[in-house]
Amino acid sequence: MQADKELDVRGMSCPLPILKTKKSLADMVSGQVLRIISTDVGSMGDIQAFSKQTGHELISAAQEGSEYTFFLRKK
């Protein structure tokens, strides 16, 4: 999947991945896609909850080994 912006939050733990995601989305325009790469085990639930609370579309969420990759479309 093609992303307009990438956010690497590997090695960071809650709440930093969500805070950095929020900041990255603020710099984007509606419809753009943000790719987030995380190693925080809680990020799967956190990103899903963030998406529901904010209305940004969670396009995909995947785990490969110890890394989690998310694609969020800005509302």
mmCIF file of C-alpha atoms in Angstrom:
data_model
loop_
_atom_site.group_PDB
_atom_site.id
_atom_site.type_symbol
_atom_site.label_atom_id
_atom_site.label_comp_id
_atom_site.label_asym_id
_atom_site.label_seq_id
_atom_site.Cartn_x
_atom_site.Cartn_y
_atom_site.Cartn_z
ATOM 1 C CA MET A 1 0.000 0.000 0.000
ATOM 2 C CA GLN A 2 1.215 3.502 -0.833
ATOM 3 C CA ALA A 3 1.506 5.973 2.054
ATOM 4 C CA ASP A 4 1.841 9.744 1.849
ATOM 5 C CA LYS A 5 3.880 9.867 5.054
ATOM 6 C CA GLU A 6 5.686 7.362 7.259
ATOM 7 C CA LEU A 7 6.044 7.440 11.037
ATOM 8 C CA ASP A 8 8.648 5.219 12.694
ATOM 9 C CA VAL A 9 7.955 4.825 16.411
ATOM 10 C CA ARG A 10 9.941 1.607 16.917
ATOM 11 C CA GLY A 11 11.424 1.413 20.411
ATOM 12 C CA MET A 12 8.884 3.851 21.880
ATOM 13 C CA SER A 13 6.269 2.814 24.393
ATOM 14 C CA CYS A 14 2.818 4.114 25.255
ATOM 15 C CA PRO A 15 1.778 6.909 25.046
ATOM 16 C CA LEU A 16 4.462 8.134 22.603
ATOM 17 C CA PRO A 17 3.303 6.174 19.509
ATOM 18 C CA ILE A 18 -0.210 7.644 19.793
ATOM 19 C CA LEU A 19 1.039 11.164 20.527
ATOM 20 C CA LYS A 20 3.381 11.076 17.539
ATOM 21 C CA THR A 21 0.618 9.637 15.350
ATOM 22 C CA LYS A 22 -1.689 12.485 16.344
ATOM 23 C CA LYS A 23 1.024 15.058 15.581
ATOM 24 C CA SER A 24 1.834 13.492 12.201
ATOM 25 C CA LEU A 25 -1.823 13.449 11.172
ATOM 26 C CA ALA A 26 -2.168 17.134 12.103
ATOM 27 C CA ASP A 27 0.365 17.983 9.371
ATOM 28 C CA MET A 28 -1.549 16.029 6.714
ATOM 29 C CA VAL A 29 -4.608 16.825 4.604
ATOM 30 C CA SER A 30 -7.853 14.868 4.532
ATOM 31 C CA GLY A 31 -7.591 11.621 2.577
ATOM 32 C CA GLN A 32 -3.835 11.223 2.932
ATOM 33 C CA VAL A 33 -2.469 7.935 4.308
ATOM 34 C CA LEU A 34 -0.023 7.588 7.197
ATOM 35 C CA ARG A 35 2.060 4.421 7.626
ATOM 36 C CA ILE A 36 3.036 3.743 11.242
ATOM 37 C CA ILE A 37 5.692 1.216 12.261
ATOM 38 C CA SER A 38 5.797 0.280 15.957
ATOM 39 C CA THR A 39 7.323 -2.297 18.277
ATOM 40 C CA ASP A 40 5.054 -1.484 21.245
ATOM 41 C CA VAL A 41 2.923 -4.571 21.967
ATOM 42 C CA GLY A 42 0.072 -2.313 23.085
ATOM 43 C CA SER A 43 0.013 -0.395 19.824
ATOM 44 C CA MET A 44 -2.406 -2.814 18.144
ATOM 45 C CA GLY A 45 -5.172 -1.962 20.594
ATOM 46 C CA ASP A 46 -4.088 1.658 20.984
ATOM 47 C CA ILE A 47 -4.149 2.475 17.265
ATOM 48 C CA GLN A 48 -7.522 0.750 16.835
ATOM 49 C CA ALA A 49 -8.995 2.743 19.736
ATOM 50 C CA PHE A 50 -7.421 5.967 18.436
ATOM 51 C CA SER A 51 -9.001 5.355 15.027
ATOM 52 C CA LYS A 52 -12.473 4.811 16.527
ATOM 53 C CA GLN A 53 -12.213 7.863 18.795
ATOM 54 C CA THR A 54 -10.919 10.271 16.158
ATOM 55 C CA GLY A 55 -12.690 9.025 13.027
ATOM 56 C CA HIS A 56 -9.491 8.405 11.073
ATOM 57 C CA GLU A 57 -9.886 5.237 8.997
ATOM 58 C CA LEU A 58 -7.713 2.304 9.998
ATOM 59 C CA ILE A 59 -7.077 0.775 6.580
ATOM 60 C CA SER A 60 -4.914 -2.086 7.818
ATOM 61 C CA ALA A 61 -3.095 -3.398 10.853
ATOM 62 C CA ALA A 62 -0.512 -6.169 10.620
ATOM 63 C CA GLN A 63 2.106 -7.837 12.770
ATOM 64 C CA GLU A 64 5.332 -9.291 11.428
ATOM 65 C CA GLY A 65 7.592 -10.654 14.132
ATOM 66 C CA SER A 66 7.930 -7.947 16.776
ATOM 67 C CA GLU A 67 6.857 -5.109 14.462
ATOM 68 C CA TYR A 68 3.383 -3.738 13.905
ATOM 69 C CA THR A 69 2.467 -1.806 10.773
ATOM 70 C CA PHE A 70 -0.628 0.359 10.452
ATOM 71 C CA PHE A 71 -2.098 2.387 7.627
ATOM 72 C CA LEU A 72 -4.375 5.246 8.704
ATOM 73 C CA ARG A 73 -6.321 7.512 6.355
ATOM 74 C CA LYS A 74 -6.877 11.011 7.718
ATOM 75 C CA LYS A 75 -10.540 11.957 7.932
#
